[in-house]
CSV table of C-alpha atoms in Angstrom, one decimal:
chain,number,residue,atom,x,y,z
A,272,MET,CA,0.1,0.4,0.5
A,273,SER,CA,1.7,3.6,-1.2
A,274,THR,CA,1.9,6.0,1.8
A,275,ALA,CA,2.8,8.7,-0.6
A,276,PRO,CA,1.1,11.8,0.7
A,277,ILE,CA,-2.2,13.0,-1.3
A,278,SER,CA,-1.7,15.0,-3.9
A,279,PRO,CA,-2.1,18.5,-4.6
A,280,ARG,CA,-0.7,19.4,-1.7
A,281,PRO,CA,-2.2,22.1,0.0
A,282,GLY,CA,0.1,24.9,0.5
A,283,ASP,CA,1.0,26.4,4.4
A,284,GLY,CA,-1.2,29.5,4.1
A,285,PRO,CA,-4.2,28.9,5.8
A,286,GLY,CA,-7.9,27.8,4.4
A,287,LEU,CA,-9.6,25.0,4.0
A,288,VAL,CA,-9.2,21.5,2.0
A,289,HIS,CA,-12.2,19.5,2.2
A,290,HIS,CA,-11.8,16.3,0.2
A,291,GLY,CA,-14.8,13.3,0.0
A,292,LEU,CA,-13.9,10.1,0.1
A,293,VAL,CA,-15.9,7.4,-2.0
A,294,TYR,CA,-14.3,3.4,-1.3
A,295,GLY,CA,-16.0,0.4,-1.8
A,296,SER,CA,-13.2,-2.0,0.3
A,297,ASP,CA,-10.9,-1.5,3.4
A,298,GLU,CA,-8.1,-1.6,1.2
A,299,GLU,CA,-9.9,1.9,-0.4
A,300,PHE,CA,-10.4,3.0,3.0
A,301,LEU,CA,-6.6,3.0,4.2
A,302,ALA,CA,-5.1,3.8,0.6
A,303,SER,CA,-6.2,7.4,1.1
A,304,THR,CA,-6.3,7.3,4.9
A,305,VAL,CA,-3.2,6.1,5.9
A,306,PRO,CA,-0.5,8.5,3.6
A,307,PHE,CA,-2.9,11.1,4.7
A,308,CYS,CA,-2.9,10.5,8.2
A,309,LEU,CA,1.6,9.9,7.8
A,310,ASP,CA,1.8,13.4,6.0
A,311,GLY,CA,0.1,15.1,8.2
A,312,LEU,CA,1.9,13.5,11.4
A,313,GLU,CA,5.9,14.2,9.5
A,314,ALA,CA,4.1,18.0,8.8
A,315,ASP,CA,3.4,18.2,12.7
A,316,ASP,CA,0.1,18.8,11.6
A,317,ALA,CA,-2.6,17.4,14.2
A,318,VAL,CA,-4.4,14.7,13.0
A,319,LEU,CA,-8.0,13.4,14.4
A,320,ALA,CA,-9.8,10.6,13.2
A,321,VAL,CA,-13.9,10.6,13.3
A,322,THR,CA,-15.0,7.2,12.3
A,323,THR,CA,-16.6,3.9,12.3
A,324,GLY,CA,-15.4,1.3,15.2
A,325,ALA,CA,-14.4,-1.0,12.5
A,326,ASN,CA,-12.1,2.1,10.6
A,327,ILE,CA,-10.9,3.0,13.2
A,328,ASP,CA,-9.3,-0.7,14.2
A,329,LEU,CA,-8.0,-0.7,10.5
A,330,LEU,CA,-6.5,2.5,10.8
A,331,ARG,CA,-5.0,2.1,14.2
A,332,GLN,CA,-3.5,-1.5,12.8
A,333,ALA,CA,-2.4,-0.1,9.6
A,334,LEU,CA,-0.5,3.1,10.7
A,335,GLY,CA,1.3,0.9,13.7
A,336,SER,CA,3.1,2.7,16.5
A,337,SER,CA,2.2,6.0,14.4
A,338,ALA,CA,-1.4,5.7,15.6
A,339,ALA,CA,-0.4,6.5,19.3
A,340,GLN,CA,-0.1,10.5,18.1
A,341,VAL,CA,-4.0,10.3,16.5
A,342,GLN,CA,-6.5,11.0,18.6
A,343,PHE,CA,-9.6,8.4,17.1
A,344,VAL,CA,-13.3,9.0,18.3
A,345,PRO,CA,-16.2,7.0,17.3
A,346,ALA,CA,-18.2,8.9,14.6
A,347,ASP,CA,-21.9,8.3,16.2
A,348,ARG,CA,-20.5,9.8,19.5
A,349,TRP,CA,-19.0,13.0,17.5
A,350,TYR,CA,-21.9,13.5,14.7
A,351,GLN,CA,-25.2,13.7,16.9
A,352,SER,CA,-26.9,16.8,15.3
A,353,PRO,CA,-25.1,19.3,12.9
A,354,GLY,CA,-25.0,22.2,14.8
A,355,ARG,CA,-22.9,20.7,18.3
A,356,THR,CA,-20.7,18.3,15.3
A,357,LEU,CA,-19.7,22.1,13.5
A,358,SER,CA,-18.9,23.9,16.6
A,359,ALA,CA,-16.9,20.7,18.1
A,360,TYR,CA,-14.6,20.7,15.1
A,361,TYR,CA,-14.0,24.8,15.1
A,362,ARG,CA,-12.8,23.9,18.9
A,363,TYR,CA,-10.7,21.0,17.6
A,364,VAL,CA,-9.2,23.3,15.0
A,365,ASP,CA,-8.9,26.4,17.8
A,366,GLN,CA,-7.4,24.2,20.6
A,367,HIS,CA,-4.8,22.9,18.0
A,368,THR,CA,-3.8,25.7,15.8
A,369,ALA,CA,-4.7,28.8,17.7
A,370,LYS,CA,-3.6,27.3,21.0
A,371,SER,CA,-1.1,25.3,20.3
A,372,ARG,CA,2.1,24.0,18.0
A,373,HIS,CA,0.3,22.9,15.2
A,374,ARG,CA,-0.2,25.2,11.6
A,375,ARG,CA,-2.9,23.2,10.6
A,376,VAL,CA,-5.1,20.6,11.7
A,377,ARG,CA,-6.0,16.9,9.5
A,378,VAL,CA,-9.5,15.2,9.9
A,379,ILE,CA,-11.3,12.2,9.2
A,380,GLY,CA,-14.8,13.1,9.8
A,381,GLU,CA,-17.2,9.7,8.5
A,382,PRO,CA,-20.9,11.4,9.0
A,383,VAL,CA,-23.3,9.2,10.5
A,384,TRP,CA,-25.8,8.4,8.1
A,385,GLN,CA,-27.5,4.6,9.5
A,386,GLY,CA,-30.8,5.0,11.0
A,387,ARG,CA,-31.0,8.7,9.6
A,388,ASP,CA,-34.9,9.2,8.5
A,389,ALA,CA,-35.0,11.6,5.7
A,390,LEU,CA,-35.0,15.4,7.1
A,391,GLU,CA,-32.1,15.0,9.2
A,392,THR,CA,-30.4,13.3,6.0
A,393,VAL,CA,-30.6,16.3,4.2
A,394,GLU,CA,-29.4,18.7,7.0
A,395,TRP,CA,-26.6,16.5,7.3
A,396,THR,CA,-25.8,16.7,3.8
A,397,ARG,CA,-26.8,20.8,4.1
A,398,TYR,CA,-23.8,20.6,7.1
A,399,GLU,CA,-22.0,19.2,4.6
A,400,ALA,CA,-21.9,21.9,2.3
A,401,ALA,CA,-22.1,24.6,5.0
A,402,ILE,CA,-18.6,23.2,6.0
A,403,ASN,CA,-17.4,24.9,3.2
A,404,ILE,CA,-18.2,28.5,3.7
A,405,ALA,CA,-18.1,27.9,7.6
A,406,PHE,CA,-14.7,26.4,7.5
A,407,ALA,CA,-13.0,28.4,4.5
A,408,PRO,CA,-10.8,30.8,6.5
A,409,CYS,CA,-9.4,27.6,8.9
A,410,PRO,CA,-5.9,25.9,8.9
A,411,ALA,CA,-8.0,22.5,8.4
A,412,TRP,CA,-8.0,19.5,6.0
A,413,ILE,CA,-10.6,17.4,6.2
A,414,VAL,CA,-11.1,14.0,4.1
A,415,CYS,CA,-14.4,12.7,4.6
A,416,PRO,CA,-15.0,9.4,3.9
A,417,TYR,CA,-18.1,7.5,2.4
A,418,ASP,CA,-18.4,4.0,2.2
A,419,SER,CA,-20.5,2.7,-1.0
A,420,ARG,CA,-21.1,-0.8,0.3
A,421,THR,CA,-23.5,0.3,2.8
A,422,LEU,CA,-24.4,4.1,2.0
A,423,ALA,CA,-27.8,4.7,-0.5
A,424,GLU,CA,-27.1,5.8,-3.5
A,425,ALA,CA,-28.1,9.0,-3.0
A,426,VAL,CA,-25.9,9.6,0.3
A,427,VAL,CA,-22.5,9.1,-2.3
A,428,SER,CA,-24.3,10.6,-4.9
A,429,ASP,CA,-24.6,13.9,-2.4
A,430,ALA,CA,-20.7,13.5,-1.6
A,431,ARG,CA,-19.6,14.7,-5.4
A,432,ARG,CA,-21.7,17.8,-4.0
A,433,THR,CA,-20.8,18.9,-1.2
A,434,HIS,CA,-17.1,18.3,-1.7
A,435,PRO,CA,-15.1,20.8,-3.8
A,436,GLN,CA,-12.6,17.8,-4.5
A,437,LEU,CA,-12.5,13.7,-4.3
A,438,VAL,CA,-9.5,11.6,-3.0
A,439,ASN,CA,-9.0,8.2,-4.8
A,440,GLY,CA,-6.0,6.7,-2.8
A,441,PRO,CA,-3.0,9.0,-2.7
A,442,ALA,CA,-4.2,11.2,-5.2
A,443,SER,CA,-7.3,13.7,-5.6
A,444,HIS,CA,-9.1,15.6,-8.2
A,445,PRO,CA,-11.8,18.4,-8.5
A,446,SER,CA,-15.3,17.3,-8.4
A,447,ASP,CA,-17.6,17.7,-11.5
A,448,HIS,CA,-20.5,18.3,-10.0
A,449,TYR,CA,-19.4,20.3,-7.3
A,450,LEU,CA,-22.1,22.9,-5.4
A,451,SER,CA,-20.8,25.8,-3.4
A,452,PRO,CA,-23.2,26.6,-1.0
A,453,THR,CA,-23.3,30.3,-1.8
A,454,GLU,CA,-24.6,28.6,-5.3
A,455,THR,CA,-26.9,31.6,-6.7
A,456,SER,CA,-29.2,28.4,-8.9
A,457,GLY,CA,-30.6,27.9,-4.8
A,458,ALA,CA,-30.1,24.4,-5.4
A,459,TRP,CA,-29.0,24.4,-1.2
A,460,GLU,CA,-32.2,26.8,-0.6
A,461,ARG,CA,-35.6,24.3,0.4
A,462,LYS,CA,-38.3,25.4,2.3
A,463,PRO,CA,-38.9,23.8,5.9
A,464,ALA,CA,-40.1,20.4,6.0
A,465,SER,CA,-43.4,19.6,5.5
A,466,SER,CA,-44.3,17.4,9.1
A,467,VAL,CA,-47.8,16.8,10.0
A,468,ALA,CA,-48.4,16.7,13.8
A,469,ASP,CA,-49.1,14.3,16.3
A,470,GLY,CA,-52.3,15.3,17.4
A,471,ARG,CA,-52.9,19.4,17.7
A,472,GLU,CA,-50.7,22.4,16.7
A,473,ALA,CA,-50.7,25.6,19.2
A,474,VAL,CA,-49.7,28.5,17.5
A,475,ILE,CA,-49.1,32.2,19.1
A,476,SER,CA,-48.9,35.6,17.5
A,477,PHE,CA,-45.6,38.1,19.4
A,478,GLY,CA,-44.5,41.4,18.7
A,479,ALA,CA,-41.9,43.4,20.7
A,480,ASP,CA,-42.9,41.9,24.1
A,481,LEU,CA,-41.5,38.3,24.4
A,482,GLY,CA,-42.6,37.6,27.8
A,483,PRO,CA,-46.1,35.7,27.0
A,484,THR,CA,-44.3,33.5,24.0
A,485,ARG,CA,-41.6,31.9,26.1
A,486,VAL,CA,-44.5,30.9,28.5
A,487,PHE,CA,-46.3,29.7,25.7
A,488,VAL,CA,-43.8,27.5,24.2
A,489,ASN,CA,-42.5,26.5,27.5
A,490,ASP,CA,-46.0,24.9,28.4
A,491,ALA,CA,-46.7,23.7,25.0
A,492,ALA,CA,-44.0,21.7,24.6
A,493,VAL,CA,-44.1,20.3,28.1
A,494,SER,CA,-47.8,19.3,27.0
A,495,LEU,CA,-46.5,17.4,24.1
A,496,GLY,CA,-44.4,15.6,25.9
A,497,MET,CA,-40.7,17.5,26.2
A,498,SER,CA,-39.0,17.0,29.6
A,499,PRO,CA,-38.8,20.5,31.6
A,500,ALA,CA,-35.4,20.6,30.8
A,501,GLY,CA,-36.2,20.2,27.2
A,502,ALA,CA,-39.0,22.8,26.7
A,503,GLN,CA,-36.3,25.1,28.6
A,504,ARG,CA,-33.9,25.0,25.5
A,505,MET,CA,-36.7,25.1,22.7
A,506,VAL,CA,-37.4,28.3,24.4
A,507,PHE,CA,-34.6,29.5,24.9
A,508,ALA,CA,-33.8,28.9,21.0
A,509,VAL,CA,-38.0,30.3,20.0
A,510,ASN,CA,-36.7,33.8,22.4
A,511,GLU,CA,-33.2,34.3,19.9
A,512,VAL,CA,-35.1,33.2,16.7
A,513,ALA,CA,-38.3,35.9,18.0
A,514,THR,CA,-35.6,38.4,18.8
A,515,ASN,CA,-34.1,38.7,15.6
A,516,ALA,CA,-37.6,38.7,14.0
A,517,VAL,CA,-38.2,41.9,15.9
A,518,ARG,CA,-35.6,43.5,15.7
A,519,HIS,CA,-34.5,43.2,11.9
A,520,GLY,CA,-37.3,41.4,10.4
A,521,ALA,CA,-41.2,42.8,10.6
A,522,GLY,CA,-41.1,43.5,14.3
A,523,HIS,CA,-43.5,40.6,14.9
A,524,GLY,CA,-44.7,37.4,13.7
A,525,ARG,CA,-45.9,33.4,14.5
A,526,VAL,CA,-44.8,30.5,16.7
A,527,THR,CA,-46.7,27.1,16.1
A,528,VAL,CA,-45.5,24.4,18.4
A,529,LYS,CA,-46.1,20.5,17.6
A,530,ARG,CA,-45.2,17.1,18.0
A,531,THR,CA,-44.0,15.1,15.1
A,532,GLY,CA,-42.6,11.7,15.3
A,533,HIS,CA,-39.9,11.9,18.1
A,534,ARG,CA,-39.6,15.6,17.8
A,535,ILE,CA,-41.2,19.0,19.1
A,536,VAL,CA,-40.8,21.4,16.4
A,537,CYS,CA,-41.1,25.2,16.4
A,538,ASP,CA,-41.8,27.4,13.5
A,539,VAL,CA,-40.7,31.0,14.0
A,540,THR,CA,-42.6,32.9,11.1
A,541,ASP,CA,-42.2,37.0,10.4
A,542,SER,CA,-42.9,38.5,6.7
A,543,GLY,CA,-40.2,40.5,7.0
A,544,ASP,CA,-37.2,40.6,4.2
A,545,SER,CA,-34.5,39.8,7.0
A,546,GLY,CA,-32.7,38.0,3.7
A,547,VAL,CA,-30.8,35.5,6.4
A,548,ASP,CA,-29.1,32.5,4.4
A,549,TRP,CA,-30.0,29.0,4.7
A,550,TYR,CA,-26.5,28.2,6.2
A,551,ALA,CA,-26.6,31.4,8.6
A,552,GLY,CA,-25.9,30.0,12.7
A,553,TYR,CA,-22.7,27.7,11.2
A,554,LEU,CA,-20.6,30.6,10.9
A,555,PRO,CA,-19.3,31.2,14.6
A,556,PRO,CA,-20.2,34.6,15.8
A,557,ASP,CA,-17.4,37.6,15.8
A,558,PRO,CA,-15.8,38.0,19.4
A,559,ALA,CA,-15.2,41.2,18.7
A,560,ARG,CA,-19.3,42.0,18.6
A,561,ARG,CA,-21.3,42.0,21.0
A,562,HIS,CA,-24.8,40.8,19.1
A,563,GLY,CA,-24.8,38.2,16.1
A,564,HIS,CA,-25.0,35.5,17.8
A,565,GLY,CA,-28.5,34.6,17.9
A,566,LEU,CA,-28.1,31.1,15.4
A,567,TRP,CA,-25.1,30.4,16.3
A,568,VAL,CA,-26.8,29.6,19.6
A,569,VAL,CA,-29.8,28.3,18.1
A,570,ARG,CA,-27.3,25.6,16.5
A,571,GLN,CA,-26.5,24.5,20.0
A,572,LEU,CA,-29.4,23.9,21.5
A,573,CYS,CA,-31.3,22.3,19.1
A,574,ASP,CA,-30.7,19.1,17.0
A,575,LEU,CA,-31.9,20.4,13.7
A,576,VAL,CA,-32.2,23.8,12.1
A,577,GLU,CA,-34.4,25.0,9.1
A,578,VAL,CA,-33.3,28.2,7.7
A,579,HIS,CA,-35.6,29.7,4.4
A,580,THR,CA,-36.4,33.0,3.4
A,581,SER,CA,-38.8,34.1,0.6
A,582,PRO,CA,-40.6,37.3,-0.8
A,583,ALA,CA,-43.1,36.6,2.1
A,584,GLY,CA,-40.3,36.3,4.8
A,585,THR,CA,-38.5,34.2,6.8
A,586,THR,CA,-39.2,31.1,8.4
A,587,VAL,CA,-36.8,28.9,10.9
A,588,ALA,CA,-37.6,25.5,12.1
A,589,LEU,CA,-36.7,24.2,15.3
A,590,HIS,CA,-36.4,20.9,16.0
A,591,LEU,CA,-35.8,18.7,19.4
A,592,ASN,CA,-35.7,15.1,20.1
A,593,LEU,CA,-37.6,14.5,22.8
A,594,ALA,CA,-35.6,11.2,23.7
């Protein structure tokens, strides 16, 4: 097995390199990931491998004594919600570059697709697309493996849309199907998923005074089966989005609370033309600014967040799992 570095090798300057790895055998997985890790260690990069337990075992064995210098994390512990996962990667990059001696980090990041429903699959796909803008200035080189033996064909096809380059063994090449997250055709835009409520929907209109809305959301969420702690998380998230609507939108709006399957969903809608991008909240807030942290915080609180803006207004759908 070749251990030549993946090429083309990025320069020493800052900036994201984001590769997709579609593999159909253990040998294909190792042919790309082993040289990626070894070259990173030789360059004194921090190396993190977030993948399946089986692939961790394969990689440890193939790396031999070098495995001790790689941090391994099971993917199902890392990929729990898009917002929190992206935040975890930000922390890793910050801790190992800005606050450490490493000039760059290398990540093998294999998202979890098994067991996801249709909405989760769509949002994790958009997460993969959002990385390209959210991490653009970061000194990070990320390789995202996709196992074609077990994944749906649509998921594998999407890997070619979300990664600017694809890797095969130690070589890489541009993806002919890549779509930038800022694609003007609106390819990544979509309305929040339609979901049928299990029982009644609770609806309230809000204005500048959000006190009644917070009480309403808490009571509605608890009545639909959410724990008090979960209800408080939803209240905080709704308050952030509604505050944005009051300050930057039409000044008023509507909140709909419903239970659908294993989730409580709150749709926060306002008729203002706020021009919010679908990936809002994935870019970390500027610490020098006191404001502008709202949607970033919301993505940390919720399991899924859908953002859609149209001439009719903006809808932010907040999903929180009951379990």
